[in-house]
Coordinates of C-alpha atoms in Angstrom, one line a residue:
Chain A
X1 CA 15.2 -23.2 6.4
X2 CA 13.5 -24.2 3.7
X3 CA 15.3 -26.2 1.0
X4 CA 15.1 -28.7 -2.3
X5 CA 17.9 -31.2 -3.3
X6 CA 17.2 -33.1 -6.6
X7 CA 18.7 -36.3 -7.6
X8 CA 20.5 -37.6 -9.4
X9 CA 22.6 -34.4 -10.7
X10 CA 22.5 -36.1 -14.5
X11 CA 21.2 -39.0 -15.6
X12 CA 21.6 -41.0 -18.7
X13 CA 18.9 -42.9 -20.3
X14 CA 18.3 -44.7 -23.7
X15 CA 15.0 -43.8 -25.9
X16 CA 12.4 -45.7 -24.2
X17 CA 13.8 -46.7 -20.9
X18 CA 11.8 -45.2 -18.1
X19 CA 13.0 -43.8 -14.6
X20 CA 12.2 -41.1 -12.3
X21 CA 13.3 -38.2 -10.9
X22 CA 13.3 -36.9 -7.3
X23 CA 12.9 -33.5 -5.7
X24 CA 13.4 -33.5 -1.9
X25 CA 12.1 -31.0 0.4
X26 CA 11.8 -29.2 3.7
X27 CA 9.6 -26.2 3.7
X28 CA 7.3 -24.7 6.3
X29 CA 3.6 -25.4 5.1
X30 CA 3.8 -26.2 1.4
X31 CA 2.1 -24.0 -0.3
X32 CA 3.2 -25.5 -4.5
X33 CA 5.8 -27.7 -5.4
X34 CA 6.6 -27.0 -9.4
X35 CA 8.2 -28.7 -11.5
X36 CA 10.2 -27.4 -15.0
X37 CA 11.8 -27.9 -17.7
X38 CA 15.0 -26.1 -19.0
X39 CA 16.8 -26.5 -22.4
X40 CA 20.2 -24.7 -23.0
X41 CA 20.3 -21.2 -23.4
X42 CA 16.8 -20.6 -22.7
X43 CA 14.1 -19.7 -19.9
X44 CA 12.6 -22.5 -18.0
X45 CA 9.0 -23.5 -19.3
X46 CA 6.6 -24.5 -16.7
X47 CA 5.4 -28.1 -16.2
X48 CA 3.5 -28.8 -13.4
X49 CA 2.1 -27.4 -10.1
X50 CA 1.1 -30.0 -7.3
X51 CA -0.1 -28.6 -3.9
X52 CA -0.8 -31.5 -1.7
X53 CA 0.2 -34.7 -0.6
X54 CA -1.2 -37.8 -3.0
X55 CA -1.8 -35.5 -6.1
X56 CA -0.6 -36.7 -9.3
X57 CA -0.2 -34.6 -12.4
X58 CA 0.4 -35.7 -16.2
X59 CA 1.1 -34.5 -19.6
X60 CA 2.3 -36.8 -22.6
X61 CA 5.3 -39.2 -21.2
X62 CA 5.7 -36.9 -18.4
X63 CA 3.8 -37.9 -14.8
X64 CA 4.8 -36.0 -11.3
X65 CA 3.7 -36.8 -8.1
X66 CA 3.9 -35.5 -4.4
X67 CA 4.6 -36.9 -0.8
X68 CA 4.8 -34.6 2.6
X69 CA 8.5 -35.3 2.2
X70 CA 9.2 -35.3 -1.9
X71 CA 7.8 -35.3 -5.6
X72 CA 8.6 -37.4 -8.5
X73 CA 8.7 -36.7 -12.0
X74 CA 8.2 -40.0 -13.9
X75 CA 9.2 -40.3 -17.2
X76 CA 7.7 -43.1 -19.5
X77 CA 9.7 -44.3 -23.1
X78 CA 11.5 -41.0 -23.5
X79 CA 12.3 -39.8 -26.6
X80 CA 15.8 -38.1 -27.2
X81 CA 13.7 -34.6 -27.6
X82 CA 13.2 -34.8 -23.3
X83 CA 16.9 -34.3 -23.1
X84 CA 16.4 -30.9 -20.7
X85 CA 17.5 -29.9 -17.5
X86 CA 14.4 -30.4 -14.9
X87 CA 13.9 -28.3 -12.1
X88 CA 11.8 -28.6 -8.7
X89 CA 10.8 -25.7 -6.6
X90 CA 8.7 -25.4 -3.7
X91 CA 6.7 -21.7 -2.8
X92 CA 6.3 -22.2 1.7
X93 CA 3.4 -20.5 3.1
X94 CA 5.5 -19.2 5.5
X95 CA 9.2 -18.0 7.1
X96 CA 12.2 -16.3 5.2
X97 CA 11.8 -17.2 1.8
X98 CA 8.7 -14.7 1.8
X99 CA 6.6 -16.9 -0.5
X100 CA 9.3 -16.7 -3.4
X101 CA 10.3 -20.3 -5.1
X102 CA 13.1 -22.2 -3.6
X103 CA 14.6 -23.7 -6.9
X104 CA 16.8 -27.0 -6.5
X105 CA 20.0 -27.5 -8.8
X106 CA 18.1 -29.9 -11.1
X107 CA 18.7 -32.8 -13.0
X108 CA 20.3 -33.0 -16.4
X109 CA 18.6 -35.6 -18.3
X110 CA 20.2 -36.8 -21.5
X111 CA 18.2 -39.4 -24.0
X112 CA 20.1 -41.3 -26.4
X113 CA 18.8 -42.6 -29.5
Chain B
X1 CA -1.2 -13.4 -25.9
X2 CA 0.5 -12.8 -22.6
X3 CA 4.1 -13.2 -22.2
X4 CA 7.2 -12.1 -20.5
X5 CA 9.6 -10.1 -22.6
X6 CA 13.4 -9.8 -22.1
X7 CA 15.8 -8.1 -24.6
X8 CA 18.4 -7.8 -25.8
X9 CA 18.5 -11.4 -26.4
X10 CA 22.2 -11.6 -26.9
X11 CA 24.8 -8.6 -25.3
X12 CA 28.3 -8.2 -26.1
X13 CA 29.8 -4.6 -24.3
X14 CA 33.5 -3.6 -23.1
X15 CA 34.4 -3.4 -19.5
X16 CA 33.3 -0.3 -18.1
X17 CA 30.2 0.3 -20.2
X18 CA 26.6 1.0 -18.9
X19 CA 24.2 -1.4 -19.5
X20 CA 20.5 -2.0 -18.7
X21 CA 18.3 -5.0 -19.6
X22 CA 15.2 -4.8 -19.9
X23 CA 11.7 -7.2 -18.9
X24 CA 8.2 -6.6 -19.8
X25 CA 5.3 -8.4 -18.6
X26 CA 1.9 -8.6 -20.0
X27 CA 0.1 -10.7 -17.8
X28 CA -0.4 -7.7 -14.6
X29 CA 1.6 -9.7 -12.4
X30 CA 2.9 -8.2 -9.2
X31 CA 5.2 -10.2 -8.9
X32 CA 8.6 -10.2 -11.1
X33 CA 12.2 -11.1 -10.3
X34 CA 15.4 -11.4 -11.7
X35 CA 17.9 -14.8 -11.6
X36 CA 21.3 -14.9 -12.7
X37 CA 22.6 -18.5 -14.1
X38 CA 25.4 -19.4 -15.7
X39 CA 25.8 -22.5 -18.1
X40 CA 25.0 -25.6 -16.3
X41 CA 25.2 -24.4 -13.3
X42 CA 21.6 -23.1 -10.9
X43 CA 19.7 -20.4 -11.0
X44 CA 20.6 -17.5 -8.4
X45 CA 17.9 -14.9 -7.1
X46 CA 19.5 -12.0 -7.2
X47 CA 16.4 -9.0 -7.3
X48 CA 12.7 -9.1 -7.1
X49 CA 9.8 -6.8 -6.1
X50 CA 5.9 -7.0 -5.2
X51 CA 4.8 -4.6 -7.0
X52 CA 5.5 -0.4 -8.0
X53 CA 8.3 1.1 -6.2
X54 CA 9.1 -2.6 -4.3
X55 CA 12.2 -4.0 -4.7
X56 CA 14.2 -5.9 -2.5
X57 CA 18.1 -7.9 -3.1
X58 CA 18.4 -11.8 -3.2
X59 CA 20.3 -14.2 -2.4
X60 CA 23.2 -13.6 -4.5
X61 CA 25.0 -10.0 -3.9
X62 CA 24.8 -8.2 -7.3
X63 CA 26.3 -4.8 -8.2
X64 CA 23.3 -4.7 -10.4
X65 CA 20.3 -2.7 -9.2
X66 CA 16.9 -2.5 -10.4
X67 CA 13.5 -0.5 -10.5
X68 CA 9.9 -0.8 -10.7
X69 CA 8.5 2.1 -12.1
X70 CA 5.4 0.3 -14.0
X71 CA 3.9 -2.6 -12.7
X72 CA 4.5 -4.5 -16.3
X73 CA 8.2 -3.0 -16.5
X74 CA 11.4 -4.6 -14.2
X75 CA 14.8 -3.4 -15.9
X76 CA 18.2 -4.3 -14.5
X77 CA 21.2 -2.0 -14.7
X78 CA 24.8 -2.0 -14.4
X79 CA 26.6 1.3 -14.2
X80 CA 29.7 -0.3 -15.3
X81 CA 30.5 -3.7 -16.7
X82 CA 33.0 -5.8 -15.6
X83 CA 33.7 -9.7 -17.0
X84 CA 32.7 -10.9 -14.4
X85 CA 28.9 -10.0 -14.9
X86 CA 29.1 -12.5 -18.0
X87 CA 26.3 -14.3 -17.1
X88 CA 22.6 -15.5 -18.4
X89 CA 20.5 -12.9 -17.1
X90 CA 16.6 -14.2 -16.5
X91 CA 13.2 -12.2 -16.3
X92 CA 10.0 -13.8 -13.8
X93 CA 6.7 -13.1 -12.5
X94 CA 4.0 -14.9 -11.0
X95 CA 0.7 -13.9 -9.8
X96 CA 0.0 -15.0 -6.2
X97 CA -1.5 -18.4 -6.9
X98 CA 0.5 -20.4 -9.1
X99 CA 4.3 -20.3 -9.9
X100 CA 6.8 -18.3 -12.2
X101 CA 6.7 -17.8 -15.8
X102 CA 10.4 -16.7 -17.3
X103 CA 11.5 -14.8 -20.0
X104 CA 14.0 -15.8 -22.4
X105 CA 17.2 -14.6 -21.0
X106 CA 19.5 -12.2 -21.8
X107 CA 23.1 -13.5 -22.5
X108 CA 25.3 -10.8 -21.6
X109 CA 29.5 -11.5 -22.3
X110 CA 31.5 -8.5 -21.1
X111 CA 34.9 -8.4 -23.1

């Protein structure tokens, strides 16, 4: 069955201390993995799309990247405006999910002045 | 510029009313769904369809249903509201290739 557990659930971070988030995954031939952000009340807004092993995608202080087994988004000297909730999904090329996203729970990132 | 449109933005209705929210697309995607979330918590498929006269149920059981009449047109109905359906409502489609682009939301609160 093909699944995505993020971690951690939330995590805390003053303005300009960097971490990462992870995205886990079991799916049956990886088609995407995605990556996006959500802020409260409103639509998630596409980030990134990485579709094999070893790419790397960036945009400002954002950078993800992608294993056979799980993606990291890496986030460099946030600033308290990347306090969002981030989502992974994955899109398998085959089995039940019928090519539809498999969306995790995501992370709740919260950056503190 | 193409988009995905969801209104109302913001619902308020009594128990028992009729309701139907509506998605437009303007990108000729195939593709559209609908996920229900509520605050903080993960997003739940709950419709979606392929294309005209597709539609298929999610994950989550809804008494909602939906139709695809138009390719760029995916609304969601509820004969009758209960407050239980107070929810964030959200509007997707994707072309085969890359991921999902969402609408908005609709905030529905049933009193």
């Amino acid at each position: 069955e093909d699944q995505v557990t993020q971690s951690p659930e939330a995590l805390r971070l003053q303005e300009g201390e960097s971490s990462s988030l992870n995205c886990s995954y079991t799916v049956s031939g990886l088609r995407g993995l995605f990556w996006y952000r959500q802020d409260p009340g409103k639509g998630p807004e596409f980030l990134f799309t990485l579709y094999s092993a070893g790419e790397e995608k960036e945009k400002e202080r954002l950078k993800a990247t992608l294993t056979k087994k799980e993606s990291f988004l890496h986030i460099t000297a946030p600033k308290p405006e990347d306090s969002a909730t981030y989502l992974c999904a994955v899109q398998g090329e085959y089995g039940g999910s019928q090519g539809n996203l498999i969306f995790g729970k995501g992370t709740k990132l919260s950056v503190k002045p | 510029e193409a988009d995905i449109y969801q209104t109302p933005r913001y619902l308020v209705i009594g128990t028992g009313k009729k309701i139907t929210l509506e998605c437009s697309q303007t990108m000729g995607h195939d593709k559209m769904y609908w996920y229900q979330q509520d605050p903080g918590m993960e997003l739940h498929l709950i419709h979606y369809s392929y294309g005209v006269n597709s539609t298929e149920k999610g994950d989550l059981s809804s008494e909602s249903t939906v139709s695809r009449i138009r390719t760029e047109h995916f609304p969601l109905t509820l004969e009758s509201a209960r407050p239980s359906h107070t929810s964030q409502y959200l509007c997707a489609s994707s072309d085969y290739r890359d991921g999902y682009t969402f609408g908005s939301g609709t905030r529905l609160t049933v009193v």
